[in-house]
CSV table of C-alpha atoms and ligand atoms in Angstrom, one decimal:
chain,number,residue,atom,x,y,z
A,1,MET,CA,114.5,123.1,80.2
A,2,TYR,CA,117.9,122.9,81.9
A,3,GLN,CA,119.3,126.4,81.2
A,4,GLN,CA,118.4,127.9,84.6
A,5,LEU,CA,120.0,124.9,86.4
A,6,ILE,CA,123.1,125.0,84.1
A,7,THR,CA,123.6,128.7,84.8
A,8,LYS,CA,123.3,128.3,88.6
A,9,LEU,CA,125.6,125.2,88.7
A,10,LEU,CA,128.3,126.9,86.7
A,11,SER,CA,128.2,130.0,88.9
A,12,HIS,CA,129.7,128.1,91.9
A,13,GLN,CA,133.3,127.2,92.7
A,14,ASN,CA,132.8,124.2,95.0
A,15,ILE,CA,129.9,121.8,94.7
A,16,GLY,CA,129.1,118.6,96.6
A,17,VAL,CA,127.1,116.1,94.6
A,18,PHE,CA,125.1,113.4,96.4
A,19,SER,CA,123.7,110.1,95.1
A,20,HIS,CA,121.1,108.2,97.1
A,21,ILE,CA,121.9,105.6,99.7
A,22,ARG,CA,122.4,102.0,98.5
A,23,PRO,CA,123.5,103.4,95.2
A,24,ASP,CA,122.4,101.9,91.9
A,25,GLY,CA,123.6,102.4,88.3
A,26,ASP,CA,121.4,105.4,87.6
A,27,CYS,CA,122.3,107.4,90.7
A,28,LEU,CA,126.0,106.6,90.5
A,29,GLY,CA,126.1,107.1,86.7
A,30,SER,CA,124.5,110.5,86.9
A,31,GLN,CA,126.5,111.6,89.9
A,32,ILE,CA,129.8,110.6,88.3
A,33,ALA,CA,129.0,112.1,84.9
A,34,LEU,CA,127.8,115.3,86.5
A,35,CYS,CA,131.0,115.7,88.6
A,36,GLN,CA,133.1,115.1,85.5
A,37,TRP,CA,131.1,117.6,83.5
A,38,LEU,CA,131.3,120.2,86.3
A,39,LYS,CA,135.1,119.7,86.6
A,40,LYS,CA,135.5,120.2,82.8
A,41,ASN,CA,133.7,123.5,83.3
A,42,GLY,CA,136.0,124.7,86.0
A,43,VAL,CA,133.9,123.8,89.0
A,44,ASN,CA,135.5,121.8,91.8
A,45,ALA,CA,133.0,119.0,92.2
A,46,ARG,CA,133.2,116.1,94.7
A,47,ALA,CA,131.0,113.0,94.8
A,48,PHE,CA,129.5,111.7,98.1
A,49,ASN,CA,127.6,108.6,99.2
A,50,GLU,CA,127.3,107.0,102.7
A,51,HIS,CA,127.7,103.6,101.0
A,52,ASP,CA,130.2,102.1,98.7
A,53,ALA,CA,129.6,101.4,95.0
A,54,THR,CA,128.5,97.7,94.6
A,55,ARG,CA,131.0,95.4,93.0
A,56,THR,CA,129.6,95.6,89.4
A,57,LEU,CA,129.6,99.4,89.6
A,58,GLN,CA,133.0,99.9,91.2
A,59,TRP,CA,134.7,100.6,87.9
A,60,LEU,CA,132.7,103.8,87.5
A,61,THR,CA,134.6,105.3,90.4
A,62,ASP,CA,137.8,105.2,88.3
A,63,PHE,CA,136.4,108.2,86.5
A,64,CYS,CA,135.6,110.1,89.7
A,65,LYS,CA,136.4,109.3,93.3
A,66,LEU,CA,133.4,108.5,95.5
A,67,GLU,CA,133.8,109.8,99.0
A,68,LYS,CA,132.0,109.0,102.2
A,69,PRO,CA,130.8,112.1,104.0
A,70,ILE,CA,132.8,111.4,107.1
A,71,GLY,CA,133.7,114.6,109.0
A,72,PHE,CA,131.7,116.4,106.3
A,73,ASN,CA,131.9,120.2,106.6
A,74,PRO,CA,129.2,122.0,104.6
A,75,ASP,CA,131.3,125.2,104.7
A,76,GLU,CA,133.7,123.7,102.2
A,77,PHE,CA,131.0,124.0,99.6
A,78,ASP,CA,129.0,126.7,97.9
A,79,ALA,CA,126.1,124.5,96.9
A,80,PHE,CA,124.9,120.9,96.8
A,81,VAL,CA,123.3,118.8,94.1
A,82,PHE,CA,121.2,115.7,94.6
A,83,VAL,CA,120.7,113.2,91.8
A,84,ASP,CA,118.2,110.4,91.3
A,85,GLY,CA,116.1,111.1,94.4
A,86,ASN,CA,113.8,114.0,95.4
A,87,ALA,CA,113.7,113.9,99.2
A,88,LEU,CA,116.8,114.7,101.3
A,89,HIS,CA,116.4,111.6,103.6
A,90,ARG,CA,117.0,109.4,100.6
A,91,PHE,CA,120.6,110.7,100.6
A,92,GLY,CA,121.5,109.7,104.1
A,93,GLU,CA,122.0,111.4,107.5
A,94,VAL,CA,124.6,114.0,106.4
A,95,ALA,CA,122.5,115.1,103.4
A,96,GLU,CA,119.4,115.3,105.5
A,97,GLN,CA,121.0,118.0,107.6
A,98,LEU,CA,122.0,120.1,104.5
A,99,GLY,CA,118.5,121.6,104.4
A,100,GLU,CA,119.7,123.8,107.3
A,101,SER,CA,123.1,124.7,105.7
A,102,GLY,CA,121.8,127.8,104.1
A,103,LYS,CA,123.5,126.8,100.9
A,104,PRO,CA,121.6,126.4,97.6
A,105,LEU,CA,120.3,122.9,97.1
A,106,TYR,CA,119.8,121.6,93.5
A,107,MET,CA,118.2,118.4,92.3
A,108,ILE,CA,117.9,116.4,89.1
A,109,ASP,CA,115.5,113.4,89.3
A,110,HIS,CA,112.8,111.4,87.6
A,111,HIS,CA,110.6,110.4,90.6
A,112,PRO,CA,107.2,111.8,91.3
A,113,ASP,CA,106.4,114.4,94.0
A,114,PRO,CA,109.6,116.2,94.9
A,115,GLU,CA,110.1,117.4,98.4
A,116,PRO,CA,109.7,121.3,98.4
A,117,VAL,CA,113.3,121.9,99.7
A,118,PHE,CA,115.2,122.5,96.5
A,119,ASP,CA,116.1,125.9,95.2
A,120,THR,CA,116.4,125.0,91.6
A,121,PHE,CA,115.6,121.6,90.2
A,122,VAL,CA,114.5,119.6,87.2
A,123,SER,CA,112.1,116.8,87.8
A,124,ASP,CA,110.8,114.7,84.8
A,125,THR,CA,108.8,111.6,85.6
A,126,ASN,CA,108.8,110.8,81.9
A,127,ALA,CA,112.5,110.3,81.7
A,128,THR,CA,113.8,106.8,81.8
A,129,SER,CA,116.5,107.7,84.2
A,130,THR,CA,118.4,110.6,85.8
A,131,CYS,CA,121.2,109.7,83.4
A,132,GLU,CA,119.0,110.5,80.4
A,133,MET,CA,118.2,113.9,82.0
A,134,VAL,CA,121.9,114.6,82.7
A,135,PHE,CA,122.6,113.8,79.0
A,136,LEU,CA,120.0,116.3,77.9
A,137,MET,CA,121.4,118.9,80.3
A,138,ILE,CA,124.9,118.5,79.0
A,139,GLU,CA,123.6,118.5,75.4
A,140,GLU,CA,121.8,121.7,76.0
A,141,HIS,CA,125.0,123.3,77.2
A,142,ASP,CA,127.8,121.8,75.0
A,143,VAL,CA,127.5,118.3,73.7
A,144,ASN,CA,131.2,118.3,72.8
A,145,LYS,CA,132.0,118.1,76.5
A,146,ILE,CA,130.9,114.4,76.5
A,147,ASP,CA,134.0,112.2,76.7
A,148,GLU,CA,134.5,108.5,77.4
A,149,GLY,CA,134.0,108.8,81.2
A,150,ILE,CA,130.9,110.9,81.0
A,151,ALA,CA,129.5,108.8,78.2
A,152,LYS,CA,130.1,105.4,79.9
A,153,ALA,CA,128.6,106.7,83.2
A,154,LEU,CA,125.5,108.0,81.6
A,155,TYR,CA,125.1,104.9,79.4
A,156,THR,CA,125.3,102.7,82.5
A,157,GLY,CA,122.4,104.5,84.2
A,158,ILE,CA,120.2,104.5,81.2
A,159,MET,CA,120.8,100.8,80.6
A,160,THR,CA,120.2,99.7,84.2
A,161,ASP,CA,117.1,101.9,84.8
A,162,THR,CA,115.4,100.6,81.6
A,163,GLY,CA,116.1,96.9,82.3
A,164,SER,CA,118.3,97.1,79.2
A,165,PHE,CA,115.9,99.1,77.1
A,166,GLN,CA,112.9,96.9,77.9
A,167,PHE,CA,110.7,99.1,80.0
A,168,ASP,CA,107.8,101.2,78.7
A,169,SER,CA,109.6,104.4,79.7
A,170,VAL,CA,112.0,103.9,76.7
A,171,LYS,CA,111.3,106.5,74.0
A,172,PRO,CA,113.0,107.8,70.9
A,173,VAL,CA,115.0,110.3,73.0
A,174,THR,CA,116.4,107.4,75.0
A,175,PHE,CA,117.9,105.9,71.8
A,176,ARG,CA,119.1,109.3,70.6
A,177,ALA,CA,120.9,109.7,73.9
A,178,VAL,CA,122.6,106.3,73.9
A,179,SER,CA,123.5,106.7,70.2
A,180,GLU,CA,125.3,110.0,71.0
A,181,LEU,CA,126.9,108.4,74.1
A,182,ILE,CA,128.4,105.4,72.4
A,183,ALA,CA,129.6,107.6,69.5
A,184,ARG,CA,131.2,110.3,71.6
A,185,GLY,CA,132.5,107.9,74.3
A,186,LYS,CA,133.9,105.6,71.6
A,187,PHE,CA,132.8,102.4,73.1
A,188,THR,CA,130.4,99.6,72.2
A,189,PRO,CA,127.4,98.7,74.5
A,190,ASN,CA,128.7,95.2,75.2
A,191,VAL,CA,131.6,96.7,77.2
A,192,ILE,CA,129.1,98.1,79.8
A,193,ALA,CA,126.8,95.0,79.7
A,194,GLU,CA,129.8,92.8,80.5
A,195,GLU,CA,130.7,94.9,83.5
A,196,ILE,CA,127.2,94.9,84.9
A,197,TYR,CA,125.6,91.6,83.8
A,198,SER,CA,128.4,89.2,83.1
A,199,SER,CA,130.5,89.4,86.2
A,200,LYS,CA,128.4,87.2,88.5
A,201,LYS,CA,129.8,84.9,91.0
A,202,ALA,CA,128.7,81.2,91.1
A,203,GLU,CA,127.5,81.8,94.7
A,204,GLN,CA,125.1,84.4,93.4
A,205,LEU,CA,123.5,81.9,91.0
A,206,GLN,CA,123.1,79.4,93.9
A,207,LEU,CA,121.3,82.1,95.9
A,208,MET,CA,119.2,82.9,92.9
A,209,SER,CA,118.2,79.3,92.6
A,210,MET,CA,117.0,79.3,96.2
A,211,ALA,CA,115.1,82.6,95.7
A,212,LEU,CA,113.4,81.2,92.6
A,213,GLY,CA,112.3,78.3,94.7
A,214,THR,CA,110.3,80.6,97.0
A,215,ILE,CA,108.1,82.1,94.2
A,216,GLU,CA,104.4,81.9,95.0
A,217,LEU,CA,101.5,83.3,93.1
A,218,HIS,CA,98.6,85.1,94.8
A,219,GLU,CA,95.3,86.8,93.9
A,220,ASN,CA,94.4,84.6,91.0
A,221,GLN,CA,98.0,84.4,89.8
A,222,GLN,CA,98.3,88.2,89.4
A,223,ILE,CA,100.8,88.9,92.1
A,224,ALA,CA,104.0,87.0,92.7
A,225,THR,CA,106.1,87.0,95.8
A,226,MET,CA,109.7,85.9,96.3
A,227,TYR,CA,112.1,86.1,99.2
A,228,VAL,CA,115.7,85.7,100.3
A,229,THR,CA,116.4,85.1,104.0
A,230,LYS,CA,119.5,85.7,106.1
A,231,ALA,CA,120.0,81.9,106.3
A,232,MET,CA,120.1,81.7,102.5
A,233,PHE,CA,122.8,84.5,102.4
A,234,ASP,CA,124.8,82.7,105.1
A,235,GLU,CA,124.5,79.3,103.3
A,236,THR,CA,125.7,80.7,99.9
A,237,GLU,CA,128.1,83.3,101.4
A,238,THR,CA,126.5,86.1,99.6
A,239,THR,CA,125.2,89.5,100.6
A,240,GLY,CA,122.3,91.9,99.7
A,241,GLU,CA,124.0,93.3,96.7
A,242,ASP,CA,124.2,89.8,95.1
A,243,THR,CA,120.4,89.9,94.7
A,244,GLU,CA,120.6,92.6,92.0
A,245,GLY,CA,118.2,91.8,89.2
A,246,PHE,CA,116.4,88.9,91.0
A,247,VAL,CA,113.1,90.8,91.1
A,248,GLN,CA,112.8,90.7,87.3
A,249,TYR,CA,112.3,86.9,87.4
A,250,PRO,CA,108.9,86.6,89.1
A,251,LEU,CA,107.8,89.5,86.9
A,252,SER,CA,108.5,87.5,83.8
A,253,ILE,CA,105.8,84.9,84.6
A,254,GLU,CA,103.0,85.0,82.0
A,255,GLY,CA,100.0,87.0,83.1
A,256,ILE,CA,101.7,88.4,86.3
A,257,LYS,CA,100.7,92.0,87.0
A,258,ALA,CA,103.1,92.8,89.8
A,259,CYS,CA,105.7,91.2,92.1
A,260,VAL,CA,107.2,91.7,95.5
A,261,PHE,CA,110.6,90.7,96.5
A,262,PHE,CA,111.6,90.5,100.2
A,263,ARG,CA,115.2,90.6,101.2
A,264,GLU,CA,116.1,90.0,104.8
A,265,GLU,CA,118.9,92.5,105.7
A,266,ALA,CA,119.1,91.7,109.4
A,267,LYS,CA,116.9,89.4,111.6
A,268,ASP,CA,113.3,90.4,110.9
A,269,SER,CA,114.3,93.5,109.0
A,270,PHE,CA,113.3,93.4,105.3
A,271,LYS,CA,114.1,95.5,102.2
A,272,ILE,CA,111.1,95.2,99.8
A,273,SER,CA,111.2,95.7,96.1
A,274,LEU,CA,108.0,96.2,94.2
A,275,ARG,CA,107.6,95.8,90.4
A,276,SER,CA,104.6,96.2,88.1
A,277,ARG,CA,103.9,95.5,84.4
A,278,SER,CA,100.3,96.5,84.5
A,279,ASN,CA,98.4,99.5,85.7
A,280,ILE,CA,99.2,98.7,89.3
A,281,ASP,CA,101.0,101.8,90.7
A,282,THR,CA,103.9,100.5,92.8
A,283,ASN,CA,104.7,104.0,94.0
A,284,LYS,CA,101.2,104.2,95.7
A,285,TRP,CA,101.7,100.7,97.0
A,286,ALA,CA,105.2,101.5,98.5
A,287,ARG,CA,104.1,104.8,100.0
A,288,LYS,CA,101.6,102.9,102.1
A,289,MET,CA,104.5,101.0,103.5
A,290,ASN,CA,106.5,104.2,104.1
A,291,GLY,CA,108.6,103.7,100.9
A,292,GLY,CA,108.3,105.1,97.4
A,293,GLY,CA,109.6,105.0,93.9
A,294,HIS,CA,108.0,105.1,90.4
A,295,ARG,CA,104.8,103.6,89.0
A,296,LYS,CA,106.6,100.5,87.8
A,297,ALA,CA,109.4,100.1,90.3
A,298,SER,CA,109.4,101.0,94.0
A,299,GLY,CA,110.9,100.0,97.3
A,300,ALA,CA,110.1,100.0,101.0
A,301,ARG,CA,111.3,98.5,104.3
A,302,TYR,CA,109.5,96.3,106.8
A,303,GLU,CA,110.4,95.5,110.4
A,304,GLY,CA,108.8,92.2,111.5
A,305,SER,CA,108.6,88.6,110.5
A,306,LEU,CA,108.7,87.4,106.9
A,307,GLN,CA,105.1,86.1,107.2
A,308,ASP,CA,103.9,89.5,108.4
A,309,ALA,CA,105.9,91.3,105.7
A,310,ILE,CA,104.3,89.2,103.0
A,311,LYS,CA,100.8,89.5,104.5
A,312,THR,CA,101.1,93.3,104.8
A,313,ALA,CA,102.4,93.8,101.3
A,314,LEU,CA,99.8,91.5,99.8
A,315,ALA,CA,96.9,93.2,101.6
A,316,ILE,CA,98.0,96.6,100.2
A,317,GLY,CA,98.7,95.1,96.8
A,318,LYS,CA,95.2,93.6,96.6
A,319,GLU,CA,93.7,97.1,96.9
A,320,GLN,CA,95.7,98.1,93.8
A,321,LEU,CA,94.4,95.4,91.6
B,1,LIG,P1,114.8,98.8,94.3
B,1,LIG,O1,113.7,97.8,94.4
B,1,LIG,O2,115.5,98.6,93.0
B,1,LIG,O3,115.6,98.9,95.5
B,1,LIG,O4,114.1,100.2,94.1
B,1,LIG,C1,113.3,100.6,93.0
B,1,LIG,C2,113.0,102.0,93.1
B,1,LIG,O5,112.2,102.3,94.3
B,1,LIG,C3,114.3,102.9,93.3
B,1,LIG,O6,114.6,103.4,92.0
B,1,LIG,C4,113.8,104.0,94.2
B,1,LIG,O7,113.2,105.0,93.4
B,1,LIG,C5,112.7,103.4,95.0
B,1,LIG,N1,113.0,103.0,96.3
B,1,LIG,C6,113.6,101.9,96.7
B,1,LIG,N2,113.7,101.8,98.1
B,1,LIG,C7,113.1,102.9,98.6
B,1,LIG,C8,112.8,103.4,99.9
B,1,LIG,O8,113.1,102.8,100.9
B,1,LIG,N3,112.2,104.6,100.0
B,1,LIG,C9,111.8,105.3,98.9
B,1,LIG,N4,111.2,106.5,99.0
B,1,LIG,N5,112.0,104.9,97.6
B,1,LIG,C10,112.6,103.7,97.5
B,2,LIG,MN1,116.8,106.3,88.6
């Protein structure tokens, strides 16, 4: 499945690897693992993102520097790789221009409906994560190349994109991958869990308690909404990245089919997270709000008041029931 991509990647001298904007564990993990693997195979790989790694993921950049594409010159590269996203605009303004660079564009991703701009790509909507795919790619080439850095980066993305192995995307291959990773990387899973889940600030829990207070149930208790406003961030001295994981809480209410989490990023400008644990397809839902994602987890943005954001999201969600 990966042979063609492996051959192409290893035929280049200089590769720029991009992860999607507002990076998460899966895109950073796959990007950082891929760069390490390319370097081990003699390819000069550099990792780019317009945004910084969030606090709990910062440690991953010890294995591979994450650069901002400031003063980016496409001529310094022979090819570009995009991980954990399948449309160029997901990778920021610099990446969006690379369609016109004339250089080969490669992609590894697990979202539906890839944009038809990639020369060679592997797209697998059944994979838990892009990290699981990168593991399979490296395994197909030479599993002995997996060292501590590659293993920890890939484990991180598999863990975070599966909600710690709870989602229905998890399959035997997932556990085979993590089993290989912890054996070859010589670490125990608690080390990564500590980094990601047990390094919260007290302020973050204060914010969470405010957010939980906003939970409301709609449509016969089938859809839950929750929000965080700018005022709440100000009061608790927190920021958007401190809401990581919040969206799982309304989804854990008995009988809930889907939930929507609104995060005010600037006055009347919202980031929306959609989650489902039913046959509601959040990708379809998000696309109607100019966003996208997977069946069970998607995102979008909304410009307008909180009341209008909730009304709009619920009207579309209702159609999905
Ligand atoms: P989250 O709610 O965690 O930010 O995003 C969940 C998933 O939805 C992500 O893995 C990503 O695939 C997708 N997603 C989030 N925000 C956007 C967006 O603004 N546009 C698109 N196309 N997909 C998004
Ligand atoms: Mn992912």
